[in-house]
Amino acid sequence: MAFPSPPWHLSAQMWLSVFRVPGGAGVEPGVYGAAFVSYEPPGVLSYRELLVARLLDTRRRRVRITDIWVDNETSREGGRVLWAIPKELAELDLEETRVGPTSHTALAARVDGAAVASAEFAAAPGAALLRAPFSATISQERDGAEVLTSWRGSAKSLPALGFWDFDPTGPLAFLHGRRPLVSFRLTDVRMVFG
């Protein structure tokens, strides 16, 4: 399957929450981020994504994607082949409504009809006036070797109210019942991956 050559220039909206996980039952302890992302034109691909990543190294801003689903086969194959990102396919829904200046976003992910996670966010995206840069290194493993990928860009971000529901018997059960430490709505995200 053909996919865009790296680096991928992408445009997106993102809903992100940060969790602290004590570990256990095969789960590494640490700080995890869970995010729904909607990739949009004029980026090289348009698709939706649910991902969970663990912070490996704060000083070097290194993270590892532990779980990830997309609704686009081209993105799945490109992520696997180019960067060893373990993308799987899912049905990903996003519905946004506005009440005055506040946006309410409902997000859901299902695999073979079974719920994986859902989330609701409330934020006032018009209040995100300042664009800030970000960068990190994605560290994945393939055949016992580390695959490092750069991720950089900029976004307008603001705090949000984020509520998540993770299936207690699903692949993200280790996040079930946990409250986010903090949540953000990121708008007008411009990123370069790879």
PDB file of C-alpha atoms in Angstrom:
ATOM      1  CA  MET A   1       0.000   0.000   0.000  1.00  0.00           C
ATOM      2  CA  ALA A   2       1.333   3.434  -0.947  1.00  0.00           C
ATOM      3  CA  PHE A   3       1.604   6.102   1.744  1.00  0.00           C
ATOM      4  CA  PRO A   4       3.179   9.583   1.840  1.00  0.00           C
ATOM      5  CA  SER A   5       6.954   9.767   2.132  1.00  0.00           C
ATOM      6  CA  PRO A   6       8.297  11.223   5.385  1.00  0.00           C
ATOM      7  CA  PRO A   7       8.194  13.670   6.882  1.00  0.00           C
ATOM      8  CA  TRP A   8       4.419  13.953   7.110  1.00  0.00           C
ATOM      9  CA  HIS A   9       3.142  17.536   7.299  1.00  0.00           C
ATOM     10  CA  LEU A  10      -0.155  17.375   9.172  1.00  0.00           C
ATOM     11  CA  SER A  11      -2.882  19.758  10.337  1.00  0.00           C
ATOM     12  CA  ALA A  12      -5.117  18.764  13.230  1.00  0.00           C
ATOM     13  CA  GLN A  13      -7.379  19.439  16.179  1.00  0.00           C
ATOM     14  CA  MET A  14      -6.566  17.547  19.395  1.00  0.00           C
ATOM     15  CA  TRP A  15      -8.234  16.682  22.692  1.00  0.00           C
ATOM     16  CA  LEU A  16      -5.631  15.589  25.263  1.00  0.00           C
ATOM     17  CA  SER A  17      -5.651  14.452  28.888  1.00  0.00           C
ATOM     18  CA  VAL A  18      -2.756  13.474  31.156  1.00  0.00           C
ATOM     19  CA  PHE A  19      -3.002  10.605  33.666  1.00  0.00           C
ATOM     20  CA  ARG A  20      -0.744   9.197  36.378  1.00  0.00           C
ATOM     21  CA  VAL A  21      -0.741   5.395  36.418  1.00  0.00           C
ATOM     22  CA  PRO A  22       0.789   3.433  39.336  1.00  0.00           C
ATOM     23  CA  GLY A  23       1.444   0.390  37.145  1.00  0.00           C
ATOM     24  CA  GLY A  24       0.805  -3.292  37.721  1.00  0.00           C
ATOM     25  CA  ALA A  25      -0.636  -6.168  35.673  1.00  0.00           C
ATOM     26  CA  GLY A  26       1.914  -5.714  32.916  1.00  0.00           C
ATOM     27  CA  VAL A  27       1.521  -1.919  32.753  1.00  0.00           C
ATOM     28  CA  GLU A  28       4.561   0.304  33.311  1.00  0.00           C
ATOM     29  CA  PRO A  29       4.008   2.986  35.968  1.00  0.00           C
ATOM     30  CA  GLY A  30       4.293   6.608  34.951  1.00  0.00           C
ATOM     31  CA  VAL A  31       2.628   9.543  33.242  1.00  0.00           C
ATOM     32  CA  TYR A  32       0.425   8.750  30.265  1.00  0.00           C
ATOM     33  CA  GLY A  33      -1.315  10.958  27.757  1.00  0.00           C
ATOM     34  CA  ALA A  34      -4.557   9.960  26.022  1.00  0.00           C
ATOM     35  CA  ALA A  35      -5.637  11.929  22.975  1.00  0.00           C
ATOM     36  CA  PHE A  36      -8.225  11.993  20.255  1.00  0.00           C
ATOM     37  CA  VAL A  37      -6.887  13.689  17.123  1.00  0.00           C
ATOM     38  CA  SER A  38      -8.674  14.817  13.971  1.00  0.00           C
ATOM     39  CA  TYR A  39      -6.242  15.296  11.080  1.00  0.00           C
ATOM     40  CA  GLU A  40      -7.576  17.668   8.446  1.00  0.00           C
ATOM     41  CA  PRO A  41      -6.649  19.404   5.176  1.00  0.00           C
ATOM     42  CA  PRO A  42      -4.229  20.780   4.143  1.00  0.00           C
ATOM     43  CA  GLY A  43      -2.200  17.978   5.776  1.00  0.00           C
ATOM     44  CA  VAL A  44      -0.943  15.080   3.664  1.00  0.00           C
ATOM     45  CA  LEU A  45      -3.635  12.786   5.158  1.00  0.00           C
ATOM     46  CA  SER A  46      -7.079  13.296   6.706  1.00  0.00           C
ATOM     47  CA  TYR A  47      -8.159  10.799   9.373  1.00  0.00           C
ATOM     48  CA  ARG A  48      -9.010  10.384  13.044  1.00  0.00           C
ATOM     49  CA  GLU A  49      -6.903   8.794  15.758  1.00  0.00           C
ATOM     50  CA  LEU A  50      -7.027   7.669  19.372  1.00  0.00           C
ATOM     51  CA  LEU A  51      -3.664   7.201  21.026  1.00  0.00           C
ATOM     52  CA  VAL A  52      -2.156   6.573  24.433  1.00  0.00           C
ATOM     53  CA  ALA A  53       1.519   7.362  25.062  1.00  0.00           C
ATOM     54  CA  ARG A  54       3.797   7.053  28.085  1.00  0.00           C
ATOM     55  CA  LEU A  55       6.372   9.672  29.012  1.00  0.00           C
ATOM     56  CA  LEU A  56       9.791   7.992  29.032  1.00  0.00           C
ATOM     57  CA  ASP A  57      12.120  10.922  29.718  1.00  0.00           C
ATOM     58  CA  THR A  58      11.001  14.419  30.743  1.00  0.00           C
ATOM     59  CA  ARG A  59      14.364  16.093  30.151  1.00  0.00           C
ATOM     60  CA  ARG A  60      14.753  14.750  26.622  1.00  0.00           C
ATOM     61  CA  ARG A  61      10.985  14.912  25.919  1.00  0.00           C
ATOM     62  CA  ARG A  62      10.866  11.292  24.820  1.00  0.00           C
ATOM     63  CA  VAL A  63       7.570   9.366  24.679  1.00  0.00           C
ATOM     64  CA  ARG A  64       6.420   5.904  23.586  1.00  0.00           C
ATOM     65  CA  ILE A  65       3.070   5.256  21.940  1.00  0.00           C
ATOM     66  CA  THR A  66       1.653   2.212  23.727  1.00  0.00           C
ATOM     67  CA  ASP A  67      -1.750   1.975  22.045  1.00  0.00           C
ATOM     68  CA  ILE A  68      -3.085   3.650  18.903  1.00  0.00           C
ATOM     69  CA  TRP A  69      -6.040   3.323  16.555  1.00  0.00           C
ATOM     70  CA  VAL A  70      -6.795   5.153  13.304  1.00  0.00           C
ATOM     71  CA  ASP A  71      -9.677   5.045  10.832  1.00  0.00           C
ATOM     72  CA  ASN A  72      -7.471   5.142   7.740  1.00  0.00           C
ATOM     73  CA  GLU A  73      -5.544   2.190   6.288  1.00  0.00           C
ATOM     74  CA  THR A  74      -2.927   4.417   4.632  1.00  0.00           C
ATOM     75  CA  SER A  75      -2.087   6.015   7.988  1.00  0.00           C
ATOM     76  CA  ARG A  76      -1.967   2.588   9.649  1.00  0.00           C
ATOM     77  CA  GLU A  77       0.455   1.133   7.130  1.00  0.00           C
ATOM     78  CA  GLY A  78       2.651   4.239   6.975  1.00  0.00           C
ATOM     79  CA  GLY A  79       2.915   4.454  10.751  1.00  0.00           C
ATOM     80  CA  ARG A  80       3.876   0.789  11.050  1.00  0.00           C
ATOM     81  CA  VAL A  81       6.371   0.678   8.187  1.00  0.00           C
ATOM     82  CA  LEU A  82       8.058   4.064   8.625  1.00  0.00           C
ATOM     83  CA  TRP A  83       8.158   4.473  12.413  1.00  0.00           C
ATOM     84  CA  ALA A  84       7.178   1.153  14.076  1.00  0.00           C
ATOM     85  CA  ILE A  85       4.026   2.741  15.504  1.00  0.00           C
ATOM     86  CA  PRO A  86       1.582  -0.106  16.321  1.00  0.00           C
ATOM     87  CA  LYS A  87      -1.463   1.425  14.635  1.00  0.00           C
ATOM     88  CA  GLU A  88      -4.677  -0.588  14.468  1.00  0.00           C
ATOM     89  CA  LEU A  89      -7.979   0.215  12.771  1.00  0.00           C
ATOM     90  CA  ALA A  90     -11.061   1.437  14.626  1.00  0.00           C
ATOM     91  CA  GLU A  91     -14.285   3.339  14.148  1.00  0.00           C
ATOM     92  CA  LEU A  92     -13.703   6.835  15.519  1.00  0.00           C
ATOM     93  CA  ASP A  93     -16.574   9.278  16.046  1.00  0.00           C
ATOM     94  CA  LEU A  94     -16.410  12.993  16.769  1.00  0.00           C
ATOM     95  CA  GLU A  95     -19.378  15.272  17.372  1.00  0.00           C
ATOM     96  CA  GLU A  96     -18.996  18.915  18.318  1.00  0.00           C
ATOM     97  CA  THR A  97     -21.650  21.394  19.408  1.00  0.00           C
ATOM     98  CA  ARG A  98     -21.365  24.971  20.620  1.00  0.00           C
ATOM     99  CA  VAL A  99     -23.172  26.809  23.380  1.00  0.00           C
ATOM    100  CA  GLY A 100     -22.086  30.428  23.216  1.00  0.00           C
ATOM    101  CA  PRO A 101     -18.282  30.534  23.229  1.00  0.00           C
ATOM    102  CA  THR A 102     -17.951  27.005  24.634  1.00  0.00           C
ATOM    103  CA  SER A 103     -17.492  23.948  22.449  1.00  0.00           C
ATOM    104  CA  HIS A 104     -18.643  20.546  23.672  1.00  0.00           C
ATOM    105  CA  THR A 105     -16.967  17.607  21.939  1.00  0.00           C
ATOM    106  CA  ALA A 106     -18.021  13.970  22.231  1.00  0.00           C
ATOM    107  CA  LEU A 107     -15.502  11.389  21.011  1.00  0.00           C
ATOM    108  CA  ALA A 108     -15.695   7.605  20.821  1.00  0.00           C
ATOM    109  CA  ALA A 109     -13.602   4.673  19.589  1.00  0.00           C
ATOM    110  CA  ARG A 110     -14.884   1.191  18.763  1.00  0.00           C
ATOM    111  CA  VAL A 111     -13.068  -1.900  17.487  1.00  0.00           C
ATOM    112  CA  ASP A 112     -15.251  -4.557  15.858  1.00  0.00           C
ATOM    113  CA  GLY A 113     -18.265  -2.879  17.431  1.00  0.00           C
ATOM    114  CA  ALA A 114     -16.837  -3.016  20.967  1.00  0.00           C
ATOM    115  CA  ALA A 115     -16.184   0.228  22.832  1.00  0.00           C
ATOM    116  CA  VAL A 116     -12.541   1.026  23.605  1.00  0.00           C
ATOM    117  CA  ALA A 117     -12.889   4.550  24.974  1.00  0.00           C
ATOM    118  CA  SER A 118     -15.085   7.610  24.872  1.00  0.00           C
ATOM    119  CA  ALA A 119     -14.528  11.150  26.052  1.00  0.00           C
ATOM    120  CA  GLU A 120     -16.285  14.476  26.465  1.00  0.00           C
ATOM    121  CA  PHE A 121     -14.464  17.806  26.422  1.00  0.00           C
ATOM    122  CA  ALA A 122     -15.661  21.335  27.101  1.00  0.00           C
ATOM    123  CA  ALA A 123     -13.527  24.331  26.163  1.00  0.00           C
ATOM    124  CA  ALA A 124     -13.672  27.806  24.679  1.00  0.00           C
ATOM    125  CA  PRO A 125     -11.384  27.402  21.638  1.00  0.00           C
ATOM    126  CA  GLY A 126     -11.726  31.072  20.669  1.00  0.00           C
ATOM    127  CA  ALA A 127      -9.775  31.926  23.827  1.00  0.00           C
ATOM    128  CA  ALA A 128      -6.644  30.169  22.545  1.00  0.00           C
ATOM    129  CA  LEU A 129      -4.946  33.201  21.038  1.00  0.00           C
ATOM    130  CA  LEU A 130      -1.267  32.397  21.421  1.00  0.00           C
ATOM    131  CA  ARG A 131       0.483  29.843  19.249  1.00  0.00           C
ATOM    132  CA  ALA A 132       3.158  27.858  21.081  1.00  0.00           C
ATOM    133  CA  PRO A 133       5.768  25.455  19.677  1.00  0.00           C
ATOM    134  CA  PHE A 134       6.176  21.845  20.793  1.00  0.00           C
ATOM    135  CA  SER A 135       8.648  19.067  20.067  1.00  0.00           C
ATOM    136  CA  ALA A 136       9.314  15.537  21.232  1.00  0.00           C
ATOM    137  CA  THR A 137      10.972  12.319  20.170  1.00  0.00           C
ATOM    138  CA  ILE A 138       8.841   9.235  19.674  1.00  0.00           C
ATOM    139  CA  SER A 139      10.658   6.078  20.803  1.00  0.00           C
ATOM    140  CA  GLN A 140       9.262   2.782  19.509  1.00  0.00           C
ATOM    141  CA  GLU A 141      10.724  -0.719  19.324  1.00  0.00           C
ATOM    142  CA  ARG A 142      11.093  -2.991  16.308  1.00  0.00           C
ATOM    143  CA  ASP A 143      12.908  -6.336  16.356  1.00  0.00           C
ATOM    144  CA  GLY A 144      14.682  -5.398  19.589  1.00  0.00           C
ATOM    145  CA  ALA A 145      15.956  -2.066  18.235  1.00  0.00           C
ATOM    146  CA  GLU A 146      14.839   1.442  19.149  1.00  0.00           C
ATOM    147  CA  VAL A 147      13.221   3.492  16.379  1.00  0.00           C
ATOM    148  CA  LEU A 148      13.434   7.247  17.078  1.00  0.00           C
ATOM    149  CA  THR A 149      11.188   9.722  15.252  1.00  0.00           C
ATOM    150  CA  SER A 150      11.062  13.487  15.641  1.00  0.00           C
ATOM    151  CA  TRP A 151       7.744  15.235  16.177  1.00  0.00           C
ATOM    152  CA  ARG A 152       7.518  19.016  16.150  1.00  0.00           C
ATOM    153  CA  GLY A 153       5.069  21.770  15.413  1.00  0.00           C
ATOM    154  CA  SER A 154       2.933  24.430  17.005  1.00  0.00           C
ATOM    155  CA  ALA A 155      -0.623  24.798  18.272  1.00  0.00           C
ATOM    156  CA  LYS A 156      -3.038  27.067  20.051  1.00  0.00           C
ATOM    157  CA  SER A 157      -3.943  25.369  23.319  1.00  0.00           C
ATOM    158  CA  LEU A 158      -6.108  26.040  26.331  1.00  0.00           C
ATOM    159  CA  PRO A 159      -7.202  24.146  29.434  1.00  0.00           C
ATOM    160  CA  ALA A 160     -10.364  22.099  29.056  1.00  0.00           C
ATOM    161  CA  LEU A 161     -12.681  19.931  31.086  1.00  0.00           C
ATOM    162  CA  GLY A 162     -12.076  16.365  29.972  1.00  0.00           C
ATOM    163  CA  PHE A 163     -14.050  13.291  31.048  1.00  0.00           C
ATOM    164  CA  TRP A 164     -13.053   9.807  29.850  1.00  0.00           C
ATOM    165  CA  ASP A 165     -14.659   6.383  29.983  1.00  0.00           C
ATOM    166  CA  PHE A 166     -12.361   3.429  29.230  1.00  0.00           C
ATOM    167  CA  ASP A 167     -13.788  -0.062  28.737  1.00  0.00           C
ATOM    168  CA  PRO A 168     -12.809  -2.001  31.908  1.00  0.00           C
ATOM    169  CA  THR A 169     -12.248  -5.165  29.863  1.00  0.00           C
ATOM    170  CA  GLY A 170     -10.635  -3.518  26.845  1.00  0.00           C
ATOM    171  CA  PRO A 171      -7.036  -2.741  25.871  1.00  0.00           C
ATOM    172  CA  LEU A 172      -7.060   0.516  27.863  1.00  0.00           C
ATOM    173  CA  ALA A 173      -8.492  -1.019  31.034  1.00  0.00           C
ATOM    174  CA  PHE A 174      -5.451   0.268  32.975  1.00  0.00           C
ATOM    175  CA  LEU A 175      -6.925   3.772  32.576  1.00  0.00           C
ATOM    176  CA  HIS A 176     -10.461   2.790  33.603  1.00  0.00           C
ATOM    177  CA  GLY A 177     -11.746   4.891  36.507  1.00  0.00           C
ATOM    178  CA  ARG A 178      -8.795   7.283  36.482  1.00  0.00           C
ATOM    179  CA  ARG A 179      -9.327  11.032  36.484  1.00  0.00           C
ATOM    180  CA  PRO A 180      -7.115  13.225  34.321  1.00  0.00           C
ATOM    181  CA  LEU A 181      -4.519  15.369  36.056  1.00  0.00           C
ATOM    182  CA  VAL A 182      -5.128  18.003  33.386  1.00  0.00           C
ATOM    183  CA  SER A 183      -6.847  18.248  30.009  1.00  0.00           C
ATOM    184  CA  PHE A 184      -6.330  20.484  26.982  1.00  0.00           C
ATOM    185  CA  ARG A 185      -8.023  21.373  23.731  1.00  0.00           C
ATOM    186  CA  LEU A 186      -5.454  22.115  20.994  1.00  0.00           C
ATOM    187  CA  THR A 187      -6.632  23.944  17.903  1.00  0.00           C
ATOM    188  CA  ASP A 188      -4.989  24.783  14.604  1.00  0.00           C
ATOM    189  CA  VAL A 189      -2.252  22.219  15.207  1.00  0.00           C
ATOM    190  CA  ARG A 190       0.480  22.259  12.568  1.00  0.00           C
ATOM    191  CA  MET A 191       2.988  19.444  12.868  1.00  0.00           C
ATOM    192  CA  VAL A 192       5.797  17.675  11.089  1.00  0.00           C
ATOM    193  CA  PHE A 193       6.219  13.974  11.893  1.00  0.00           C
ATOM    194  CA  GLY A 194       9.319  12.098  10.834  1.00  0.00           C
TER     195      GLY A 194
END
